[in-house]
């Protein structure tokens, strides 16, 4: 009796120390170290034991040989695994769910009839535990046959209703003297542990009748319809996102005639496919229709994540550049739009929108923090950044505290290149800030276009007058017929950022001068209340307006070809740099020798339109000054110095500042690899210069051998026909890949 009590105390102590249920029981159980002996004795009993016939033993051996080998191997693995589990538990306690457990369950190997040898349910993987329980329940009640029950001391302790929770599976039962009292006590009432375990077993056998099963499980047909609904909703959302259309509408009520693109396209889709119509309309659960605004947002976010992941995989470990601009949404929230530019595995230069990042303010530090966090989120380190493209704002392009400087402090190879087309627009914009009279001129220009094109009636009047003017000139021989000549046209509103639109507007006003003045006069006469049309006629028919128009046309004609070239997708950098030099030269020549030519053109135009020409020697007050100040200058000084020279000098100075030699040299060096005309722009010295710019990417040995390698390269590419078919750097990179 004392020995049994001591064993029980030792067993409870081990249970308290064991972090994983069942490990301590296996550690203290006698069968833990006797599995091999049990298997041997069990095999002898199954083979017939004493008194069995030789034929019976042979037949039993033949039928169970495979199962015996598998079970013997499993017993050995169980011993090793349990020892390892106990050692791990003693060394470092951990939660039971952290142990993986047995995943491959085989009833012939893992199911034991003897409760003392059964593997604890905690030793199995959570995904296989239901299968283990089901295997034991399918076996039904079992009774050991031919087992030699050893004699043990009988325990006289009083039991309670909890005594059976481990007696038949782990600890063993010894109080057989009081069994007729203990068993009914263990069974207990309806809420006893025994009855609750029995009801759990019954519920486990009949899962389909439980509420949980009815809530969580569905028929195969319902699952198929759900898959059809998800697929249809995803297809529609993908199409709308690819086309850049809005998903939701502002009114999705039953009385609305337009429920938004998503729902309307879904209705159209259902009329085309019966499978989709059946999935949405036939016994479709209201909580699984896959059409709510939450589902639409989730689909859009999922598509965005997938697209971003594809972009990240396409970049891989390659180098990349970023293009950044500031934008505000409809809620006036400041955001930063980020685009990545890189060369894919096919050698094609691609630009992909990476995402929007909210920023608290537009300071350089905040923008840098937002950019670094966005790139880090997508696994794009700053170390692989090789280019930056921003606008001309001081917080972006500042040489000391701008965003590009802060990025270059961390990565000196992330060169900043401002968009050349945008820079050229800013160069022309500088005229309005340098010469105040041009600011007034462009304001009047916008008012003229607005007044003439304010209504369809006025547009028709302008078009009809222009048609009659063309016919009159054709009759008098001033115009000639031909393809593309004498076309009907109208005034176009100048844009704020595209100065090419200003050039188009000025050209059409010069062409349609008489018609514009006529329409403004008619508007002034037909207006019930005094308007500004009459004042605009007075402004147009002034020498100052004509002079400013002719000067801006002269400047914009010089820069227009360069502007169009810089906006081409397949622009040739070498040609653009060469044309940039030519534009600068033409502007210098215009300043030195263009005054007399310009003045004669203005006078000729004024004489044709009967506009009075002022005497260039007359004294007038400076622009913006009162006559009372008695600070006067001559008309010639005003038009020649304060207007002509000031405007041209401002453009030349701004062009030299924005098209710096550093960025120009950088691009010209790369442009020497242009394969057009059999690599006619190839220059060994300029390409070798790139090894000095990217000094850390090239060793001293690489720089010493680069010129010889380039000489060999140019001979090879000019000889091989495959390179002769290249027409730009992209096609050259594709061959290399």
XYZ file of C-alpha atoms in Angstrom:
737
model
C 0.000 0.000 0.000
C 2.792 2.397 0.913
C 4.531 1.571 -2.356
C 1.366 2.397 -4.353
C 0.937 5.700 -2.530
C 4.574 6.598 -3.181
C 4.196 5.775 -6.873
C 1.057 7.904 -7.035
C 2.808 10.881 -5.368
C 5.766 10.598 -7.725
C 3.427 10.471 -10.677
C 1.546 13.620 -9.587
C 4.819 15.464 -9.050
C 5.912 14.596 -12.590
C 2.533 15.713 -13.929
C 2.981 19.122 -12.330
C 6.467 19.446 -13.841
C 5.503 18.280 -17.341
C 4.744 21.205 -19.720
C 3.110 18.966 -22.323
C 0.095 16.837 -21.326
C 0.951 13.157 -21.425
C 4.735 13.507 -21.402
C 5.190 13.056 -17.655
C 2.811 10.076 -17.644
C 4.927 8.418 -20.319
C 8.049 9.256 -18.369
C 6.830 7.542 -15.196
C 4.764 4.757 -16.753
C 6.403 1.298 -16.498
C 5.440 0.483 -20.062
C 7.598 3.345 -21.395
C 10.748 1.246 -21.116
C 8.995 -2.087 -21.698
C 7.403 -1.495 -25.108
C 9.756 -3.919 -26.771
C 9.100 -6.600 -24.137
C 5.357 -5.947 -24.417
C 5.463 -6.243 -28.161
C 7.404 -9.534 -27.850
C 5.003 -11.003 -25.306
C 1.989 -9.748 -27.245
C 3.368 -11.343 -30.388
C 3.770 -14.632 -28.567
C 0.199 -14.451 -27.260
C -1.180 -13.598 -30.711
C 0.775 -16.492 -32.188
C -1.141 -18.823 -29.962
C 0.836 -18.956 -26.721
C 1.080 -22.262 -24.873
C -1.064 -25.027 -26.285
C -1.571 -23.564 -29.766
C -1.204 -25.837 -32.740
C 1.653 -25.446 -35.166
C -0.689 -24.757 -38.089
C -2.551 -22.125 -36.204
C 0.657 -20.387 -35.204
C 1.887 -20.457 -38.812
C -1.411 -19.094 -40.134
C -1.512 -16.293 -37.572
C 2.081 -15.445 -38.333
C 1.409 -15.249 -42.076
C -1.638 -13.020 -41.715
C -0.047 -10.522 -39.355
C 3.575 -10.461 -40.546
C 3.287 -7.084 -42.333
C 1.392 -5.450 -39.515
C 3.888 -6.803 -36.977
C 6.843 -5.312 -38.826
C 5.127 -1.931 -39.138
C 4.073 -1.948 -35.507
C 7.500 -3.003 -34.296
C 9.112 -0.167 -36.267
C 6.572 2.259 -34.912
C 7.157 1.146 -31.306
C 10.842 1.802 -31.705
C 10.180 5.248 -33.186
C 7.692 6.033 -30.383
C 10.344 5.207 -27.786
C 12.848 7.528 -29.472
C 10.305 10.301 -29.976
C 9.014 10.140 -26.422
C 12.521 10.248 -25.030
C 13.257 13.304 -27.168
C 9.997 14.966 -26.107
C 10.748 14.401 -22.442
C 14.314 15.679 -22.860
C 13.051 18.799 -24.638
C 10.398 19.330 -21.998
C 12.951 19.052 -19.197
C 15.412 21.363 -20.969
C 13.052 24.158 -22.041
C 9.304 24.119 -21.220
C 7.006 25.096 -24.050
C 3.297 25.055 -24.867
C 1.738 21.889 -26.142
C 0.631 23.444 -29.420
C 4.286 24.216 -30.244
C 4.976 20.458 -30.654
C 4.238 19.355 -34.187
C 3.133 15.818 -33.366
C 2.391 12.835 -35.582
C 0.947 13.895 -38.936
C 0.799 10.604 -40.872
C -1.749 8.527 -38.950
C -2.149 4.789 -39.648
C -4.718 2.883 -37.525
C -2.807 -0.381 -37.975
C 0.287 1.163 -36.406
C -0.906 3.911 -34.056
C -3.979 2.226 -32.458
C -3.323 0.028 -29.378
C -5.921 -2.056 -27.637
C -4.123 -1.829 -24.280
C -4.973 1.574 -22.718
C -1.592 1.633 -20.996
C 0.184 1.611 -24.350
C -2.031 4.069 -26.182
C -0.328 7.171 -27.495
C -1.627 10.353 -25.824
C -3.860 12.409 -28.064
C -1.520 15.363 -27.464
C 1.256 13.488 -29.272
C -0.670 13.727 -32.570
C -0.785 16.756 -34.821
C -3.947 18.854 -34.258
C -5.064 18.193 -37.832
C -5.075 14.407 -37.293
C -6.605 14.177 -33.794
C -10.186 13.831 -35.047
C -9.069 10.961 -37.258
C -7.449 9.264 -34.240
C -10.601 9.629 -32.147
C -12.707 8.258 -34.990
C -10.427 5.208 -35.337
C -10.793 4.327 -31.643
C -14.556 4.824 -31.758
C -14.855 2.557 -34.801
C -13.053 -0.228 -32.899
C -15.718 -0.129 -30.196
C -15.259 -1.509 -26.674
C -12.222 -3.760 -26.308
C -11.279 -6.389 -23.763
C -7.790 -7.849 -23.386
C -7.707 -11.534 -24.244
C -5.005 -13.789 -22.899
C -3.446 -10.964 -20.922
C -1.663 -11.844 -17.705
C -2.899 -9.367 -15.125
C -0.155 -9.023 -12.484
C -1.121 -9.070 -8.839
C -0.857 -5.702 -7.161
C -1.631 -4.297 -3.740
C -5.224 -3.117 -3.436
C -5.892 0.492 -2.527
C -8.592 1.268 0.052
C -8.731 4.995 -0.600
C -12.097 6.657 -0.979
C -12.667 7.810 -4.557
C -14.666 10.646 -6.007
C -16.325 11.168 -9.364
C -13.078 12.462 -10.915
C -11.070 9.356 -10.248
C -11.654 7.878 -13.709
C -10.265 10.736 -15.796
C -6.848 9.056 -16.087
C -7.321 5.682 -14.433
C -8.061 3.728 -17.621
C -5.638 5.538 -19.926
C -2.563 6.629 -18.023
C -2.300 5.972 -14.285
C -4.092 2.615 -14.001
C -6.862 1.556 -11.605
C -6.053 -0.174 -8.314
C -9.075 0.333 -6.042
C -10.814 -2.826 -7.213
C -12.011 -3.706 -3.699
C -14.397 -0.707 -3.773
C -15.114 -0.884 -7.516
C -18.828 -1.566 -6.984
C -18.972 1.815 -5.211
C -16.462 3.673 -7.409
C -17.839 2.851 -10.859
C -21.399 4.136 -10.227
C -19.879 7.179 -8.559
C -17.715 7.745 -11.616
C -20.706 7.462 -13.950
C -22.561 9.997 -11.806
C -25.417 12.190 -12.947
C -26.226 13.780 -16.326
C -23.535 16.433 -15.937
C -20.769 14.186 -14.655
C -17.421 13.926 -16.386
C -18.247 10.424 -17.620
C -21.576 11.373 -19.167
C -20.183 14.561 -20.656
C -17.370 12.559 -22.245
C -19.909 10.029 -23.573
C -22.082 12.794 -25.038
C -19.005 14.390 -26.603
C -18.225 11.060 -28.224
C -21.787 10.776 -29.526
C -21.639 14.313 -30.895
C -18.328 13.542 -32.510
C -19.863 10.547 -34.284
C -22.833 12.635 -35.429
C -21.198 15.939 -36.418
C -23.559 16.707 -39.315
C -26.509 17.100 -36.946
C -24.729 19.684 -34.779
C -25.394 23.406 -35.024
C -21.703 24.082 -35.525
C -21.628 21.797 -38.541
C -24.731 23.391 -40.038
C -23.220 26.843 -39.629
C -19.697 26.118 -40.820
C -20.164 23.475 -43.504
C -21.848 23.703 -46.848
C -22.777 21.371 -49.608
C -20.458 20.953 -52.541
C -22.963 22.728 -54.783
C -23.051 25.745 -52.447
C -19.271 25.880 -52.424
C -19.207 25.813 -56.226
C -21.716 28.670 -56.429
C -19.689 30.641 -53.909
C -16.590 30.132 -56.053
C -18.498 31.360 -59.122
C -19.597 34.523 -57.257
C -16.079 35.250 -56.049
C -14.588 34.677 -59.503
C -17.184 36.871 -61.228
C -16.732 39.716 -58.735
C -12.953 39.487 -59.043
C -13.093 39.513 -62.848
C -15.283 42.623 -62.882
C -13.134 44.436 -60.321
C -9.987 43.546 -62.272
C -11.427 44.885 -65.523
C -12.540 48.165 -63.928
C -9.162 48.636 -62.271
C -7.277 47.947 -65.500
C -9.387 50.535 -67.327
C -9.086 53.074 -64.511
C -12.840 53.278 -63.958
C -14.617 53.938 -60.679
C -16.020 50.839 -58.990
C -18.881 52.261 -56.937
C -21.580 54.782 -57.700
C -23.043 57.479 -55.472
C -26.515 55.906 -55.335
C -27.032 52.144 -54.951
C -30.635 52.183 -53.788
C -33.303 50.039 -55.420
C -34.783 53.086 -57.151
C -31.477 54.169 -58.656
C -31.079 53.850 -62.400
C -27.311 53.576 -62.140
C -25.864 51.577 -59.256
C -22.269 52.111 -60.252
C -19.955 50.369 -62.685
C -19.429 47.257 -60.551
C -23.070 46.378 -59.930
C -24.211 47.412 -63.407
C -21.522 45.312 -65.060
C -22.438 42.399 -62.788
C -26.044 42.589 -63.978
C -24.810 42.636 -67.578
C -22.553 39.670 -66.843
C -25.441 37.660 -65.383
C -27.484 38.094 -68.557
C -24.591 36.634 -70.572
C -23.745 33.610 -68.408
C -26.405 31.378 -66.882
C -23.908 29.917 -64.416
C -23.252 33.335 -62.918
C -26.960 34.201 -62.861
C -27.768 30.981 -61.005
C -24.976 31.547 -58.489
C -26.233 35.051 -57.610
C -30.005 34.629 -57.887
C -30.828 31.046 -56.838
C -30.850 30.683 -53.039
C -27.840 32.947 -52.649
C -27.113 33.767 -48.967
C -27.514 37.457 -48.275
C -24.227 37.489 -46.340
C -22.222 35.895 -49.163
C -23.276 37.781 -52.303
C -19.753 39.261 -52.746
C -21.139 42.634 -53.877
C -20.949 44.867 -50.791
C -18.701 47.919 -50.737
C -16.465 46.141 -48.189
C -15.955 43.235 -50.587
C -15.266 45.663 -53.431
C -12.590 47.380 -51.352
C -11.074 44.023 -50.417
C -10.956 42.977 -54.072
C -9.287 46.248 -55.045
C -6.735 45.913 -52.244
C -6.032 42.308 -53.213
C -5.447 43.318 -56.829
C -3.158 46.134 -55.678
C -1.120 43.729 -53.545
C -0.805 41.241 -56.375
C 0.258 43.932 -58.852
C 2.798 45.317 -56.411
C 4.182 41.831 -55.823
C 4.556 41.303 -59.576
C 6.401 44.618 -59.882
C 8.696 43.645 -57.020
C 9.442 40.260 -58.577
C 10.034 41.874 -61.966
C 12.580 44.272 -60.470
C 14.295 41.507 -58.505
C 17.826 42.511 -57.580
C 18.140 45.014 -60.437
C 18.818 48.715 -60.128
C 15.938 51.174 -60.412
C 15.001 54.855 -60.408
C 12.079 56.707 -58.860
C 9.794 59.411 -60.220
C 7.953 61.385 -57.546
C 5.320 64.078 -57.621
C 3.043 65.619 -55.056
C -0.712 65.290 -55.369
C -3.856 65.997 -53.383
C -6.970 63.881 -53.321
C -10.547 65.125 -53.115
C -10.296 65.377 -49.321
C -7.339 67.803 -49.641
C -4.943 65.242 -48.167
C -1.328 65.715 -49.207
C 0.028 62.620 -50.920
C 3.207 61.567 -52.636
C 2.895 59.533 -55.842
C 5.842 57.179 -56.469
C 6.684 55.546 -59.803
C 9.583 53.138 -60.290
C 11.523 52.956 -63.541
C 13.710 49.953 -64.336
C 14.876 47.598 -67.057
C 13.089 44.257 -66.987
C 14.590 40.883 -67.832
C 13.762 41.368 -71.513
C 15.814 44.551 -71.680
C 12.755 46.822 -71.918
C 12.587 50.052 -69.932
C 9.306 50.087 -68.019
C 7.650 52.497 -65.606
C 5.267 51.196 -62.956
C 3.131 53.026 -60.431
C 4.231 51.795 -57.000
C 1.790 53.581 -54.724
C 0.592 56.681 -52.913
C 2.043 57.703 -49.571
C 0.373 60.196 -47.264
C 2.707 62.897 -45.954
C 2.096 65.300 -43.103
C 3.804 68.155 -44.913
C 5.858 68.724 -48.041
C 9.176 69.431 -46.367
C 12.209 67.580 -47.685
C 12.636 65.577 -44.458
C 9.018 64.380 -44.466
C 9.179 63.427 -48.135
C 12.401 61.502 -47.609
C 10.973 59.609 -44.636
C 7.860 58.706 -46.632
C 9.892 57.593 -49.657
C 12.284 55.433 -47.641
C 9.421 53.765 -45.739
C 7.499 53.031 -48.949
C 10.540 51.511 -50.658
C 11.393 49.470 -47.548
C 7.812 48.184 -47.397
C 8.242 46.691 -50.862
C 11.777 45.442 -50.270
C 13.537 48.041 -52.441
C 16.652 49.327 -50.666
C 18.033 52.806 -51.220
C 21.401 51.249 -52.080
C 20.010 50.044 -55.435
C 18.547 53.434 -56.348
C 20.281 54.973 -59.365
C 18.084 57.893 -60.394
C 15.671 60.497 -59.061
C 13.135 62.449 -61.070
C 11.174 65.270 -59.404
C 9.719 68.615 -60.362
C 11.547 71.911 -60.016
C 10.246 72.883 -56.570
C 12.891 73.977 -54.100
C 11.979 71.278 -51.569
C 12.588 68.636 -54.258
C 15.580 69.839 -56.260
C 17.298 71.985 -53.616
C 21.076 71.673 -53.835
C 21.584 71.855 -50.058
C 18.389 70.777 -48.277
C 16.230 69.383 -51.066
C 14.914 65.824 -51.251
C 17.381 64.848 -53.961
C 20.285 66.036 -51.776
C 19.064 64.066 -48.751
C 18.791 60.910 -50.866
C 22.232 61.449 -52.369
C 23.686 61.796 -48.872
C 22.777 58.123 -48.363
C 23.435 56.977 -51.933
C 25.768 59.147 -53.968
C 24.859 57.308 -57.192
C 21.171 58.257 -57.061
C 21.611 61.091 -59.570
C 18.869 63.670 -59.885
C 17.602 64.392 -63.412
C 14.799 66.891 -63.870
C 12.452 66.203 -66.779
C 13.867 68.166 -69.717
C 10.449 68.909 -71.211
C 9.264 70.265 -67.863
C 12.423 72.306 -67.462
C 11.871 73.882 -70.855
C 8.348 74.855 -69.828
C 9.722 76.463 -66.686
C 12.270 78.342 -68.785
C 9.490 79.979 -70.786
C 7.502 80.644 -67.616
C 10.466 82.640 -66.297
C 9.649 85.337 -68.887
C 6.470 86.319 -67.050
C 8.361 86.735 -63.769
C 11.200 88.732 -65.377
C 8.992 91.082 -67.438
C 5.824 92.226 -65.687
C 4.200 93.430 -68.920
C 4.118 89.820 -70.158
C 2.115 88.792 -67.129
C -0.579 91.259 -68.115
C -0.284 90.133 -71.719
C -1.044 86.479 -70.934
C -3.904 87.487 -68.661
C -5.461 89.433 -71.529
C -4.810 86.482 -73.814
C -6.849 84.182 -71.585
C -9.691 86.693 -71.368
C -9.819 87.034 -75.171
C -10.129 83.278 -75.664
C -12.765 83.029 -72.924
C -14.864 85.881 -74.312
C -14.801 84.552 -77.874
C -15.466 80.911 -76.897
C -17.855 81.460 -74.006
C -20.864 80.051 -75.910
C -21.664 77.953 -78.936
C -23.128 81.023 -80.632
C -19.869 82.939 -80.356
C -17.851 79.945 -81.553
C -20.107 79.610 -84.576
C -19.756 83.332 -85.278
C -15.950 83.072 -85.152
C -15.896 79.973 -87.382
C -18.237 81.540 -89.945
C -16.283 84.816 -90.069
C -13.032 82.897 -90.502
C -14.552 80.856 -93.342
C -15.668 84.005 -95.125
C -12.221 85.562 -94.632
C -10.522 82.518 -96.186
C -12.857 82.596 -99.163
C -12.210 86.284 -99.655
C -8.435 85.779 -99.577
C -8.691 82.878 -102.022
C -10.683 85.038 -104.422
C -8.130 87.836 -104.196
C -5.209 85.435 -104.609
C -3.710 86.080 -101.197
C -4.087 82.401 -100.230
C -3.454 79.305 -102.291
C -5.295 76.033 -102.239
C -3.612 72.783 -101.352
C -3.773 69.735 -99.129
C -3.958 70.746 -95.463
C -4.333 74.443 -96.211
C -7.148 76.840 -95.333
C -8.657 74.527 -92.693
C -11.442 75.588 -90.376
C -10.041 76.222 -86.912
C -10.910 77.784 -83.593
C -9.182 79.276 -80.582
C -7.850 76.886 -77.948
C -7.456 77.778 -74.321
C -3.799 77.959 -73.214
C -2.746 75.502 -70.525
C -1.027 76.428 -67.304
C 1.759 73.840 -67.548
C 2.087 73.197 -71.283
C 3.529 76.252 -72.975
C 3.133 74.556 -76.307
C -0.555 75.409 -75.941
C 0.365 79.097 -75.607
C 2.247 78.851 -78.878
C -0.795 77.312 -80.561
C -3.116 79.980 -79.141
C -0.868 82.857 -80.236
C -0.511 81.367 -83.718
C -4.280 81.133 -84.149
C -4.900 84.645 -82.843
C -2.390 85.989 -85.349
C -4.047 83.948 -88.096
C -7.628 84.883 -87.083
C -6.902 88.448 -85.931
C -9.639 90.143 -87.949
C -12.219 87.510 -87.054
C -11.440 87.700 -83.316
C -11.725 91.491 -83.291
C -15.010 91.310 -85.224
C -16.549 88.811 -82.808
C -15.457 90.831 -79.763
C -17.056 93.933 -81.302
C -20.298 92.047 -81.964
C -20.322 90.735 -78.396
C -19.846 94.249 -77.099
C -22.730 95.573 -79.195
C -25.106 92.710 -78.356
C -24.449 92.757 -74.621
C -27.271 94.183 -72.510
C -24.872 95.252 -69.788
C -21.402 96.766 -70.193
C -18.851 94.011 -70.591
C -15.146 93.553 -71.083
C -15.316 92.696 -74.790
C -14.928 96.343 -75.795
C -11.898 96.750 -73.530
C -10.293 93.649 -75.028
C -10.670 95.132 -78.521
C -8.871 98.231 -77.283
C -6.065 96.099 -75.789
C -5.628 94.024 -78.958
C -5.429 97.091 -81.168
C -2.448 98.517 -79.288
C 1.213 98.519 -80.256
C 2.229 96.988 -76.906
C -0.044 93.942 -77.386
C 1.212 93.333 -80.929
C 4.846 93.719 -79.843
C 4.485 91.220 -76.991
C 2.650 88.778 -79.264
C 5.313 88.931 -81.984
C 8.165 88.577 -79.458
C 6.616 85.538 -77.766
C 5.884 83.942 -81.130
C 9.526 84.435 -82.078
C 10.775 82.848 -78.832
C 8.265 79.975 -78.853
C 9.045 79.139 -82.492
C 12.696 78.745 -81.524
C 11.938 76.474 -78.533
C 8.956 74.585 -79.980
C 10.989 71.998 -81.910
C 13.036 71.221 -78.815
C 9.875 70.984 -76.728
C 8.278 68.496 -79.122
C 11.465 66.420 -79.262
C 11.778 66.235 -75.478
C 8.178 65.039 -75.139
C 8.618 62.088 -77.490
C 8.687 58.652 -75.888
C 11.473 57.512 -78.191
C 13.486 60.696 -77.788
C 17.106 60.666 -78.854
C 19.169 62.154 -76.044
C 22.072 62.972 -78.351
C 19.792 64.792 -80.752
C 18.065 66.584 -77.877
C 21.376 67.747 -76.387
C 22.559 68.905 -79.777
C 19.300 70.749 -80.407
C 19.544 72.309 -76.945
C 22.890 73.833 -77.890
C 21.383 75.091 -81.127
C 18.460 76.680 -79.278
C 20.807 78.490 -76.925
C 22.797 79.765 -79.895
C 19.675 80.993 -81.669
C 18.514 82.829 -78.560
C 21.902 84.549 -78.276
C 21.716 85.529 -81.946
C 18.199 86.820 -81.425
C 19.399 89.071 -78.635
C 22.342 90.375 -80.641
C 20.796 90.760 -84.085
C 17.040 90.301 -83.764
C 15.821 93.679 -82.592
C 15.578 95.422 -85.942
C 13.930 92.430 -87.616
C 11.365 92.107 -84.837
C 10.535 95.827 -84.840
C 9.973 95.820 -88.601
C 7.613 92.826 -88.306
C 5.602 94.575 -85.603
C 5.338 97.795 -87.607
C 4.312 95.902 -90.727
C 1.564 94.068 -88.847
C 0.309 97.305 -87.237
C 0.165 99.044 -90.584
C -1.856 96.178 -92.053
C -4.323 96.248 -89.131
C -4.398 100.064 -88.905
C -2.930 100.089 -85.409
C -1.153 103.351 -84.454
C 2.635 103.120 -84.080
C 4.152 105.302 -81.333
C 7.151 107.552 -81.818
C 10.125 105.715 -80.356
C 11.674 108.967 -79.134
C 8.687 110.009 -77.007
C 9.155 109.984 -73.238
C 6.939 107.722 -71.130
C 7.012 106.782 -67.431
C 8.608 103.469 -66.490
C 6.272 100.510 -66.352
C 4.425 100.511 -63.076
C 5.495 104.043 -62.102
C 3.306 107.170 -61.868
C 3.840 110.156 -64.097
C 4.048 112.225 -60.924
C 7.340 110.534 -60.118
C 8.782 112.151 -63.243
C 10.900 109.084 -63.986
C 10.622 108.746 -67.722
C 12.263 106.725 -70.472
C 11.879 106.692 -74.229
C 9.557 104.342 -76.055
C 12.557 102.663 -77.667
C 14.210 102.070 -74.298
C 11.038 100.509 -72.959
C 10.499 98.127 -75.868
C 14.146 97.341 -76.573
C 15.744 97.202 -73.112
C 12.929 96.665 -70.602
C 11.005 94.220 -72.784
C 13.081 92.640 -75.569
C 16.451 92.312 -73.830
C 14.900 91.491 -70.452
C 12.790 88.630 -71.880
C 15.551 87.051 -73.977
C 18.149 87.385 -71.191
C 15.776 85.755 -68.713
C 15.262 82.757 -71.018
C 18.980 82.327 -71.722
C 19.911 82.587 -68.033
C 17.191 80.169 -66.929
C 18.130 77.677 -69.627
C 21.783 77.687 -68.547
C 20.692 77.217 -64.947
C 18.199 74.403 -65.475
C 20.078 72.495 -68.178
C 23.232 72.213 -66.130
C 26.456 70.805 -67.542
C 26.513 68.011 -64.950
C 23.222 66.458 -66.024
C 23.985 67.130 -69.672
C 27.357 65.405 -69.435
C 25.809 62.467 -67.634
C 23.218 61.930 -70.359
C 25.620 62.550 -73.226
C 27.955 59.854 -71.877
C 25.158 57.318 -71.894
C 23.926 58.462 -75.289
C 27.243 57.383 -76.813
C 25.876 53.822 -76.711
C 23.091 54.772 -79.127
C 23.190 52.044 -81.831
C 21.617 54.159 -84.601
C 23.588 54.558 -87.803
C 25.991 51.803 -86.793
C 26.926 53.407 -83.447
C 27.859 56.696 -85.061
C 27.872 58.488 -81.680
C 30.179 55.952 -80.028
C 32.923 57.664 -78.035
C 35.409 55.688 -75.958
C 36.450 58.607 -73.773
C 32.893 59.584 -72.831
C 31.864 56.021 -72.018
C 35.026 55.529 -69.966
C 34.021 58.647 -68.085
C 31.081 56.701 -66.640
C 33.538 54.446 -64.776
C 34.755 57.540 -62.961
C 31.214 58.698 -62.153
C 30.346 55.238 -60.765
C 33.780 54.743 -59.208
C 32.685 52.243 -56.544
C 31.155 49.930 -59.150
C 34.460 49.597 -60.984
C 37.822 48.530 -59.618
C 41.125 50.089 -60.624
C 41.794 47.109 -62.852
C 38.410 47.542 -64.558
C 39.109 51.193 -65.259
C 42.530 50.393 -66.695
C 41.100 47.821 -69.122
C 37.845 49.541 -70.087
C 39.212 51.413 -73.111
C 40.669 48.307 -74.733
C 37.427 46.439 -74.103
C 35.398 49.263 -75.649
C 37.585 49.233 -78.762
C 36.921 45.514 -79.145
C 33.213 46.035 -78.444
C 32.704 48.633 -81.176
C 34.475 46.487 -83.759
C 32.309 43.523 -82.825
C 28.927 45.277 -82.873
C 29.629 46.985 -86.173
C 30.476 43.634 -87.724
C 27.623 41.477 -86.365
C 24.332 41.816 -88.254
C 22.255 41.326 -85.123
C 23.482 44.642 -83.718
C 22.951 46.463 -86.990
C 19.196 46.033 -86.559
C 19.212 47.936 -83.234
C 17.577 51.354 -83.273
C 17.790 52.485 -79.611
C 19.257 51.561 -76.238
C 16.241 49.416 -75.403
C 16.727 47.148 -78.413
C 20.442 46.955 -77.603
C 19.687 45.892 -74.030
C 17.257 43.254 -75.302
C 20.016 41.636 -77.366
C 22.329 41.691 -74.395
C 19.769 39.924 -72.251
